[in-house]
C-alpha positions as a LaTeX table, in Angstrom:
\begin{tabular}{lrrr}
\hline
Residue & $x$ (\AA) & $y$ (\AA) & $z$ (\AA) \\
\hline
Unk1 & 11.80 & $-30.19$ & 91.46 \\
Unk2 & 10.80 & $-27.21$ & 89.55 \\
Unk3 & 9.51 & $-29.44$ & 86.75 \\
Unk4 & 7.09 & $-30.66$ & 89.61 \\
Unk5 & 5.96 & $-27.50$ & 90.50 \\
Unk6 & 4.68 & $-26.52$ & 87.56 \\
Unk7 & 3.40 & $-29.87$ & 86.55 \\
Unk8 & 1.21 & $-29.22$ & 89.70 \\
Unk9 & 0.52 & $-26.10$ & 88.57 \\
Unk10 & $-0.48$ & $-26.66$ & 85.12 \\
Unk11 & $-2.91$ & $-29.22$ & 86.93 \\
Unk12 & $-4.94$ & $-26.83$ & 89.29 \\
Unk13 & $-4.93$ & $-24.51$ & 86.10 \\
Unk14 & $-6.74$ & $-26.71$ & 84.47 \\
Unk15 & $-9.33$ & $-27.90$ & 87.15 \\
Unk16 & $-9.95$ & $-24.30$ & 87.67 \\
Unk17 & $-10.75$ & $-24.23$ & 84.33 \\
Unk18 & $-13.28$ & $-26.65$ & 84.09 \\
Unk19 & $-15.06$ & $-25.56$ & 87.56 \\
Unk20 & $-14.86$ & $-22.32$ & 85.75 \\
Unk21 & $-16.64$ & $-23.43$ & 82.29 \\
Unk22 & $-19.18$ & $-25.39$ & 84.42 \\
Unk23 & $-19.68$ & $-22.49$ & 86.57 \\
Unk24 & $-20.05$ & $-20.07$ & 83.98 \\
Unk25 & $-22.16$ & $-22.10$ & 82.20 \\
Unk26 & $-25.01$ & $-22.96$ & 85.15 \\
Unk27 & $-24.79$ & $-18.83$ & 85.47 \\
Unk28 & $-25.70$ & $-17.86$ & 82.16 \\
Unk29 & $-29.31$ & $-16.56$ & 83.09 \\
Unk30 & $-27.40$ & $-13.79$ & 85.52 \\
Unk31 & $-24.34$ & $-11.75$ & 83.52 \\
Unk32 & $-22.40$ & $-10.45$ & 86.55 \\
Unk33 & $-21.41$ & $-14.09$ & 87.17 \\
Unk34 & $-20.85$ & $-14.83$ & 83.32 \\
Unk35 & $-18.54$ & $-11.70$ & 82.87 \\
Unk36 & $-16.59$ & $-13.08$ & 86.17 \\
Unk37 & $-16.59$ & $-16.18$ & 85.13 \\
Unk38 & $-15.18$ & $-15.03$ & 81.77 \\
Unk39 & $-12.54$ & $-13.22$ & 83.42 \\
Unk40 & $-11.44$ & $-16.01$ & 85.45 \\
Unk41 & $-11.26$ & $-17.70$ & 82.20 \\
Unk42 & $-8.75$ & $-15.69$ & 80.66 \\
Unk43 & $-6.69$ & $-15.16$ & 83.88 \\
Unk44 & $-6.36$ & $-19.02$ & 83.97 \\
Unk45 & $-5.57$ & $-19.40$ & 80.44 \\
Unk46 & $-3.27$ & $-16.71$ & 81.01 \\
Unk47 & $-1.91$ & $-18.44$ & 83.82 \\
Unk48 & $-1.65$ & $-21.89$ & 82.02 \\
Unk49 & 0.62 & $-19.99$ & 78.88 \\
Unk50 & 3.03 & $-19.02$ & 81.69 \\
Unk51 & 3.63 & $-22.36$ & 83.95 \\
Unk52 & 3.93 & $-23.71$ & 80.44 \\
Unk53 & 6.68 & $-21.03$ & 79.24 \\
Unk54 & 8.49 & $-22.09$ & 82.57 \\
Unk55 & 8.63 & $-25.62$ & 81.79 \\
Unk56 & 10.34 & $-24.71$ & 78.33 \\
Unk57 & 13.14 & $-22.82$ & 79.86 \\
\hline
\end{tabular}
């Protein structure tokens, strides 16, 4: 069951990291959203590094 949960969580990582990207991107003209948008990015990848280290042990 745990495998599960972070097979699910692995996958809304990584939809939150596309909306992210494309968000980011279609903000580029206004750098409060980019520099959000970049820190989202690294909190996801972040988050992404550690559902994956769970699923190793």
């Amino acid at each position: 069951m745990a495998n599960t949960k972070s097979w699910i969580a692995i996958l809304m990582g990584v939809i939150i990291l596309i909306a992210d990207v494309y968000w980011t991107y279609t903000s580029y003209y206004d750098i409060v959203w980019v520099i959000l948008g970049v820190v989202i990015f690294v909190a996801d990848i972040i988050w992404l590094l550690i559902d994956w280290s769970f699923m190793k042990h």
